[in-house]
mmCIF file with all atom_site columns, C-alpha atoms in Angstrom:
data_model
loop_
_atom_site.group_PDB
_atom_site.id
_atom_site.type_symbol
_atom_site.label_atom_id
_atom_site.label_alt_id
_atom_site.label_comp_id
_atom_site.label_asym_id
_atom_site.label_entity_id
_atom_site.label_seq_id
_atom_site.pdbx_PDB_ins_code
_atom_site.Cartn_x
_atom_site.Cartn_y
_atom_site.Cartn_z
_atom_site.occupancy
_atom_site.B_iso_or_equiv
_atom_site.pdbx_formal_charge
_atom_site.auth_seq_id
_atom_site.auth_comp_id
_atom_site.auth_asym_id
_atom_site.auth_atom_id
_atom_site.pdbx_PDB_model_num
ATOM 1   C CA . MET A 1 1   ? 24.275 -27.773 8.553   1.00 0.00 ? 36  MET A CA 1
ATOM 2   C CA . SER A 1 2   ? 20.719 -26.585 7.955   1.00 0.00 ? 37  SER A CA 1
ATOM 3   C CA . LYS A 1 3   ? 19.440 -26.882 4.414   1.00 0.00 ? 38  LYS A CA 1
ATOM 4   C CA . ALA A 1 4   ? 16.135 -26.675 2.559   1.00 0.00 ? 39  ALA A CA 1
ATOM 5   C CA . GLU A 1 5   ? 15.092 -26.731 -1.084  1.00 0.00 ? 40  GLU A CA 1
ATOM 6   C CA . GLY A 1 6   ? 11.804 -26.171 -2.842  1.00 0.00 ? 41  GLY A CA 1
ATOM 7   C CA . SER A 1 7   ? 10.373 -25.560 -6.295  1.00 0.00 ? 42  SER A CA 1
ATOM 8   C CA . VAL A 1 8   ? 7.358  -23.873 -7.776  1.00 0.00 ? 43  VAL A CA 1
ATOM 9   C CA . ILE A 1 9   ? 6.029  -23.450 -11.311 1.00 0.00 ? 44  ILE A CA 1
ATOM 10  C CA . ILE A 1 10  ? 5.059  -19.897 -12.201 1.00 0.00 ? 45  ILE A CA 1
ATOM 11  C CA . GLN A 1 11  ? 2.930  -19.219 -15.240 1.00 0.00 ? 46  GLN A CA 1
ATOM 12  C CA . LYS A 1 12  ? 5.175  -16.491 -16.602 1.00 0.00 ? 47  LYS A CA 1
ATOM 13  C CA . PRO A 1 13  ? 8.122  -16.450 -19.055 1.00 0.00 ? 48  PRO A CA 1
ATOM 14  C CA . ILE A 1 14  ? 11.541 -17.268 -17.633 1.00 0.00 ? 49  ILE A CA 1
ATOM 15  C CA . ASN A 1 15  ? 13.056 -13.835 -18.310 1.00 0.00 ? 50  ASN A CA 1
ATOM 16  C CA . GLN A 1 16  ? 10.212 -12.087 -16.477 1.00 0.00 ? 51  GLN A CA 1
ATOM 17  C CA . VAL A 1 17  ? 10.516 -14.397 -13.448 1.00 0.00 ? 52  VAL A CA 1
ATOM 18  C CA . PHE A 1 18  ? 14.315 -14.098 -13.330 1.00 0.00 ? 53  PHE A CA 1
ATOM 19  C CA . GLN A 1 19  ? 14.230 -10.278 -13.550 1.00 0.00 ? 54  GLN A CA 1
ATOM 20  C CA . PHE A 1 20  ? 11.595 -10.099 -10.810 1.00 0.00 ? 55  PHE A CA 1
ATOM 21  C CA . VAL A 1 21  ? 13.589 -12.270 -8.392  1.00 0.00 ? 56  VAL A CA 1
ATOM 22  C CA . ILE A 1 22  ? 17.011 -10.686 -9.005  1.00 0.00 ? 57  ILE A CA 1
ATOM 23  C CA . ASN A 1 23  ? 15.546 -7.202  -8.419  1.00 0.00 ? 58  ASN A CA 1
ATOM 24  C CA . SER A 1 24  ? 15.666 -6.856  -4.626  1.00 0.00 ? 59  SER A CA 1
ATOM 25  C CA . GLU A 1 25  ? 13.120 -4.024  -4.733  1.00 0.00 ? 60  GLU A CA 1
ATOM 26  C CA . ASN A 1 26  ? 10.496 -6.722  -5.380  1.00 0.00 ? 61  ASN A CA 1
ATOM 27  C CA . ASN A 1 27  ? 11.278 -8.559  -2.134  1.00 0.00 ? 62  ASN A CA 1
ATOM 28  C CA . ALA A 1 28  ? 8.600  -6.640  -0.245  1.00 0.00 ? 63  ALA A CA 1
ATOM 29  C CA . ARG A 1 29  ? 6.000  -8.189  -2.562  1.00 0.00 ? 64  ARG A CA 1
ATOM 30  C CA . TRP A 1 30  ? 6.728  -11.766 -1.529  1.00 0.00 ? 65  TRP A CA 1
ATOM 31  C CA . ARG A 1 31  ? 9.207  -12.133 1.358   1.00 0.00 ? 66  ARG A CA 1
ATOM 32  C CA . THR A 1 32  ? 7.501  -11.740 4.738   1.00 0.00 ? 67  THR A CA 1
ATOM 33  C CA . SER A 1 33  ? 10.718 -11.292 6.759   1.00 0.00 ? 68  SER A CA 1
ATOM 34  C CA . PHE A 1 34  ? 11.882 -8.470  4.502   1.00 0.00 ? 69  PHE A CA 1
ATOM 35  C CA . ILE A 1 35  ? 11.750 -4.776  5.515   1.00 0.00 ? 70  ILE A CA 1
ATOM 36  C CA . GLU A 1 36  ? 13.773 -2.813  2.945   1.00 0.00 ? 71  GLU A CA 1
ATOM 37  C CA . SER A 1 37  ? 16.653 -3.106  0.511   1.00 0.00 ? 72  SER A CA 1
ATOM 38  C CA . GLN A 1 38  ? 18.877 -1.110  -1.761  1.00 0.00 ? 73  GLN A CA 1
ATOM 39  C CA . ARG A 1 39  ? 21.370 -2.359  -4.320  1.00 0.00 ? 74  ARG A CA 1
ATOM 40  C CA . ASP A 1 40  ? 24.801 -0.870  -3.752  1.00 0.00 ? 75  ASP A CA 1
ATOM 41  C CA . PRO A 1 41  ? 25.084 1.459   -6.785  1.00 0.00 ? 76  PRO A CA 1
ATOM 42  C CA . LYS A 1 42  ? 28.847 0.840   -6.907  1.00 0.00 ? 77  LYS A CA 1
ATOM 43  C CA . THR A 1 43  ? 28.208 -2.792  -7.822  1.00 0.00 ? 78  THR A CA 1
ATOM 44  C CA . PRO A 1 44  ? 26.882 -4.134  -11.147 1.00 0.00 ? 79  PRO A CA 1
ATOM 45  C CA . VAL A 1 45  ? 23.662 -6.065  -11.560 1.00 0.00 ? 80  VAL A CA 1
ATOM 46  C CA . GLY A 1 46  ? 25.051 -9.572  -11.758 1.00 0.00 ? 81  GLY A CA 1
ATOM 47  C CA . GLN A 1 47  ? 27.998 -11.325 -10.166 1.00 0.00 ? 82  GLN A CA 1
ATOM 48  C CA . GLY A 1 48  ? 29.478 -9.121  -7.450  1.00 0.00 ? 83  GLY A CA 1
ATOM 49  C CA . MET A 1 49  ? 26.238 -7.224  -6.864  1.00 0.00 ? 84  MET A CA 1
ATOM 50  C CA . ILE A 1 50  ? 25.762 -6.283  -3.215  1.00 0.00 ? 85  ILE A CA 1
ATOM 51  C CA . VAL A 1 51  ? 22.326 -5.630  -1.759  1.00 0.00 ? 86  VAL A CA 1
ATOM 52  C CA . HIS A 1 52  ? 21.909 -3.905  1.596   1.00 0.00 ? 87  HIS A CA 1
ATOM 53  C CA . GLN A 1 53  ? 18.727 -5.115  3.249   1.00 0.00 ? 88  GLN A CA 1
ATOM 54  C CA . SER A 1 54  ? 16.960 -5.102  6.602   1.00 0.00 ? 89  SER A CA 1
ATOM 55  C CA . MET A 1 55  ? 15.085 -8.105  7.898   1.00 0.00 ? 90  MET A CA 1
ATOM 56  C CA . VAL A 1 56  ? 12.680 -8.864  10.748  1.00 0.00 ? 91  VAL A CA 1
ATOM 57  C CA . GLY A 1 57  ? 14.119 -11.178 13.345  1.00 0.00 ? 92  GLY A CA 1
ATOM 58  C CA . PRO A 1 58  ? 12.957 -12.761 16.567  1.00 0.00 ? 93  PRO A CA 1
ATOM 59  C CA . GLY A 1 59  ? 10.755 -10.481 18.637  1.00 0.00 ? 94  GLY A CA 1
ATOM 60  C CA . GLY A 1 60  ? 10.232 -8.221  15.615  1.00 0.00 ? 95  GLY A CA 1
ATOM 61  C CA . ARG A 1 61  ? 13.734 -6.802  15.893  1.00 0.00 ? 96  ARG A CA 1
ATOM 62  C CA . LYS A 1 62  ? 15.316 -5.329  12.780  1.00 0.00 ? 97  LYS A CA 1
ATOM 63  C CA . PHE A 1 63  ? 18.666 -6.742  11.681  1.00 0.00 ? 98  PHE A CA 1
ATOM 64  C CA . PRO A 1 64  ? 20.903 -6.508  8.589   1.00 0.00 ? 99  PRO A CA 1
ATOM 65  C CA . GLY A 1 65  ? 20.826 -9.230  5.961   1.00 0.00 ? 100 GLY A CA 1
ATOM 66  C CA . ASP A 1 66  ? 23.091 -7.790  3.274   1.00 0.00 ? 101 ASP A CA 1
ATOM 67  C CA . TYR A 1 67  ? 24.067 -10.244 0.565   1.00 0.00 ? 102 TYR A CA 1
ATOM 68  C CA . GLU A 1 68  ? 26.434 -10.589 -2.374  1.00 0.00 ? 103 GLU A CA 1
ATOM 69  C CA . VAL A 1 69  ? 25.591 -12.322 -5.642  1.00 0.00 ? 104 VAL A CA 1
ATOM 70  C CA . THR A 1 70  ? 28.359 -14.894 -6.127  1.00 0.00 ? 105 THR A CA 1
ATOM 71  C CA . GLU A 1 71  ? 27.175 -16.474 -9.397  1.00 0.00 ? 106 GLU A CA 1
ATOM 72  C CA . TYR A 1 72  ? 24.975 -14.974 -12.091 1.00 0.00 ? 107 TYR A CA 1
ATOM 73  C CA . VAL A 1 73  ? 23.783 -16.618 -15.298 1.00 0.00 ? 108 VAL A CA 1
ATOM 74  C CA . PRO A 1 74  ? 20.954 -14.513 -16.806 1.00 0.00 ? 109 PRO A CA 1
ATOM 75  C CA . ASP A 1 75  ? 17.624 -16.347 -17.060 1.00 0.00 ? 110 ASP A CA 1
ATOM 76  C CA . GLN A 1 76  ? 19.201 -19.510 -15.591 1.00 0.00 ? 111 GLN A CA 1
ATOM 77  C CA . SER A 1 77  ? 20.501 -19.070 -12.049 1.00 0.00 ? 112 SER A CA 1
ATOM 78  C CA . PHE A 1 78  ? 22.095 -16.929 -9.426  1.00 0.00 ? 113 PHE A CA 1
ATOM 79  C CA . SER A 1 79  ? 23.751 -17.737 -6.121  1.00 0.00 ? 114 SER A CA 1
ATOM 80  C CA . PHE A 1 80  ? 24.295 -15.503 -3.132  1.00 0.00 ? 115 PHE A CA 1
ATOM 81  C CA . LYS A 1 81  ? 25.861 -15.385 0.297   1.00 0.00 ? 116 LYS A CA 1
ATOM 82  C CA . VAL A 1 82  ? 24.729 -13.252 3.206   1.00 0.00 ? 117 VAL A CA 1
ATOM 83  C CA . ILE A 1 83  ? 27.563 -10.940 4.273   1.00 0.00 ? 118 ILE A CA 1
ATOM 84  C CA . ALA A 1 84  ? 25.976 -9.045  7.210   1.00 0.00 ? 119 ALA A CA 1
ATOM 85  C CA . GLY A 1 85  ? 23.792 -10.119 10.077  1.00 0.00 ? 120 GLY A CA 1
ATOM 86  C CA . PRO A 1 86  ? 23.795 -12.692 12.834  1.00 0.00 ? 121 PRO A CA 1
ATOM 87  C CA . ALA A 1 87  ? 23.447 -15.697 10.493  1.00 0.00 ? 122 ALA A CA 1
ATOM 88  C CA . ARG A 1 88  ? 25.262 -15.957 7.166   1.00 0.00 ? 123 ARG A CA 1
ATOM 89  C CA . PRO A 1 89  ? 23.383 -18.434 4.977   1.00 0.00 ? 124 PRO A CA 1
ATOM 90  C CA . ALA A 1 90  ? 24.009 -18.982 1.290   1.00 0.00 ? 125 ALA A CA 1
ATOM 91  C CA . GLY A 1 91  ? 21.529 -19.883 -1.399  1.00 0.00 ? 126 GLY A CA 1
ATOM 92  C CA . LYS A 1 92  ? 20.825 -20.463 -5.041  1.00 0.00 ? 127 LYS A CA 1
ATOM 93  C CA . TYR A 1 93  ? 17.888 -19.824 -7.350  1.00 0.00 ? 128 TYR A CA 1
ATOM 94  C CA . THR A 1 94  ? 17.588 -21.784 -10.583 1.00 0.00 ? 129 THR A CA 1
ATOM 95  C CA . PHE A 1 95  ? 15.125 -21.067 -13.374 1.00 0.00 ? 130 PHE A CA 1
ATOM 96  C CA . GLU A 1 96  ? 13.961 -23.558 -15.985 1.00 0.00 ? 131 GLU A CA 1
ATOM 97  C CA . SER A 1 97  ? 11.487 -23.145 -18.846 1.00 0.00 ? 132 SER A CA 1
ATOM 98  C CA . VAL A 1 98  ? 8.727  -25.733 -18.562 1.00 0.00 ? 133 VAL A CA 1
ATOM 99  C CA . ALA A 1 99  ? 5.360  -26.235 -20.227 1.00 0.00 ? 134 ALA A CA 1
ATOM 100 C CA . GLY A 1 100 ? 3.135  -23.462 -18.955 1.00 0.00 ? 135 GLY A CA 1
ATOM 101 C CA . GLY A 1 101 ? 5.835  -21.235 -17.502 1.00 0.00 ? 136 GLY A CA 1
ATOM 102 C CA . THR A 1 102 ? 8.962  -21.280 -15.384 1.00 0.00 ? 137 THR A CA 1
ATOM 103 C CA . LYS A 1 103 ? 10.112 -23.696 -12.709 1.00 0.00 ? 138 LYS A CA 1
ATOM 104 C CA . VAL A 1 104 ? 11.938 -21.860 -9.918  1.00 0.00 ? 139 VAL A CA 1
ATOM 105 C CA . THR A 1 105 ? 14.002 -23.880 -7.461  1.00 0.00 ? 140 THR A CA 1
ATOM 106 C CA . PHE A 1 106 ? 15.392 -22.256 -4.343  1.00 0.00 ? 141 PHE A CA 1
ATOM 107 C CA . SER A 1 107 ? 18.059 -23.868 -2.156  1.00 0.00 ? 142 SER A CA 1
ATOM 108 C CA . LEU A 1 108 ? 19.143 -22.278 1.112   1.00 0.00 ? 143 LEU A CA 1
ATOM 109 C CA . TRP A 1 109 ? 21.757 -23.542 3.561   1.00 0.00 ? 144 TRP A CA 1
ATOM 110 C CA . TRP A 1 110 ? 23.616 -22.414 6.664   1.00 0.00 ? 145 TRP A CA 1
ATOM 111 C CA . GLU A 1 111 ? 26.646 -23.845 8.427   1.00 0.00 ? 146 GLU A CA 1
ATOM 112 C CA . PRO A 1 112 ? 26.974 -22.588 12.030  1.00 0.00 ? 147 PRO A CA 1
ATOM 113 C CA . LYS A 1 113 ? 30.426 -21.291 12.884  1.00 0.00 ? 148 LYS A CA 1
ATOM 114 C CA . GLY A 1 114 ? 31.682 -21.639 16.425  1.00 0.00 ? 149 GLY A CA 1
ATOM 115 C CA . LEU A 1 115 ? 30.200 -22.966 19.614  1.00 0.00 ? 150 LEU A CA 1
ATOM 116 C CA . MET A 1 116 ? 27.912 -19.979 20.284  1.00 0.00 ? 151 MET A CA 1
ATOM 117 C CA . GLN A 1 117 ? 26.165 -20.273 16.912  1.00 0.00 ? 152 GLN A CA 1
ATOM 118 C CA . LYS A 1 118 ? 25.856 -24.035 17.265  1.00 0.00 ? 153 LYS A CA 1
ATOM 119 C CA . LEU A 1 119 ? 24.361 -23.786 20.744  1.00 0.00 ? 154 LEU A CA 1
ATOM 120 C CA . PHE A 1 120 ? 22.197 -20.696 20.525  1.00 0.00 ? 155 PHE A CA 1
ATOM 121 C CA . MET A 1 121 ? 21.440 -19.841 16.888  1.00 0.00 ? 156 MET A CA 1
ATOM 122 C CA . ALA A 1 122 ? 21.271 -23.252 15.218  1.00 0.00 ? 157 ALA A CA 1
ATOM 123 C CA . PRO A 1 123 ? 17.795 -24.236 16.515  1.00 0.00 ? 158 PRO A CA 1
ATOM 124 C CA . MET A 1 124 ? 16.266 -20.897 15.473  1.00 0.00 ? 159 MET A CA 1
ATOM 125 C CA . VAL A 1 125 ? 17.976 -20.727 12.065  1.00 0.00 ? 160 VAL A CA 1
ATOM 126 C CA . SER A 1 126 ? 17.157 -24.391 11.375  1.00 0.00 ? 161 SER A CA 1
ATOM 127 C CA . LYS A 1 127 ? 13.464 -23.551 11.778  1.00 0.00 ? 162 LYS A CA 1
ATOM 128 C CA . GLN A 1 128 ? 13.689 -20.385 9.658   1.00 0.00 ? 163 GLN A CA 1
ATOM 129 C CA . ILE A 1 129 ? 15.445 -21.860 6.605   1.00 0.00 ? 164 ILE A CA 1
ATOM 130 C CA . PRO A 1 130 ? 12.481 -24.028 5.463   1.00 0.00 ? 165 PRO A CA 1
ATOM 131 C CA . LYS A 1 131 ? 10.144 -21.074 6.072   1.00 0.00 ? 166 LYS A CA 1
ATOM 132 C CA . GLU A 1 132 ? 12.211 -18.896 3.751   1.00 0.00 ? 167 GLU A CA 1
ATOM 133 C CA . VAL A 1 133 ? 12.136 -21.573 1.035   1.00 0.00 ? 168 VAL A CA 1
ATOM 134 C CA . ALA A 1 134 ? 8.362  -21.974 1.462   1.00 0.00 ? 169 ALA A CA 1
ATOM 135 C CA . LEU A 1 135 ? 7.984  -18.316 0.469   1.00 0.00 ? 170 LEU A CA 1
ATOM 136 C CA . LEU A 1 136 ? 8.215  -19.508 -3.132  1.00 0.00 ? 171 LEU A CA 1
ATOM 137 C CA . GLN A 1 137 ? 4.422  -19.810 -2.937  1.00 0.00 ? 172 GLN A CA 1
ATOM 138 C CA . ASN A 1 138 ? 4.255  -16.055 -2.238  1.00 0.00 ? 173 ASN A CA 1
ATOM 139 C CA . LEU A 1 139 ? 6.517  -15.475 -5.245  1.00 0.00 ? 174 LEU A CA 1
ATOM 140 C CA . LYS A 1 140 ? 4.103  -17.447 -7.419  1.00 0.00 ? 175 LYS A CA 1
ATOM 141 C CA . GLN A 1 141 ? 1.154  -15.383 -6.162  1.00 0.00 ? 176 GLN A CA 1
ATOM 142 C CA . ALA A 1 142 ? 2.996  -12.090 -6.619  1.00 0.00 ? 177 ALA A CA 1
ATOM 143 C CA . LEU A 1 143 ? 3.961  -12.867 -10.215 1.00 0.00 ? 178 LEU A CA 1
ATOM 144 C CA . GLU A 1 144 ? 0.808  -14.570 -11.386 1.00 0.00 ? 179 GLU A CA 1
ATOM 145 C CA . GLY A 1 145 ? -1.343 -11.883 -9.817  1.00 0.00 ? 180 GLY A CA 1
ATOM 146 C CA . ALA A 1 146 ? 0.691  -9.142  -11.520 1.00 0.00 ? 181 ALA A CA 1
ATOM 147 C CA . LYS A 1 147 ? -0.632 -7.726  -14.761 1.00 0.00 ? 182 LYS A CA 1
#
């Protein structure tokens, strides 16, 4: 299993940070591997929400990274699982009010399924997971730089 976790404190109110992160249209402002996304209009914002997104993979190739929100507690946390694409990680964001703003913690994990994933994808995905978590610094810059 590959797993990474990180936290950052953002000098903004918890509701503003939560709404920014749950809205996939903001991904382009802070996630470097992100190309585009669209929430499935047939799904509600919250648990059960499905987001169709495209990501940049090895060699600059475009691949799907659709995900489903599996847990949703407004202004506290949400969990997701990737439902399309070559790797299917899962993750969780938690939000906590702290002095001076909001502490955001992001956990991301992936369990390779089958011999092919273990042999060929595991080294690449294991390197990418901590990079995705490190993007919390970009989130901080995007929100604190926003007016």
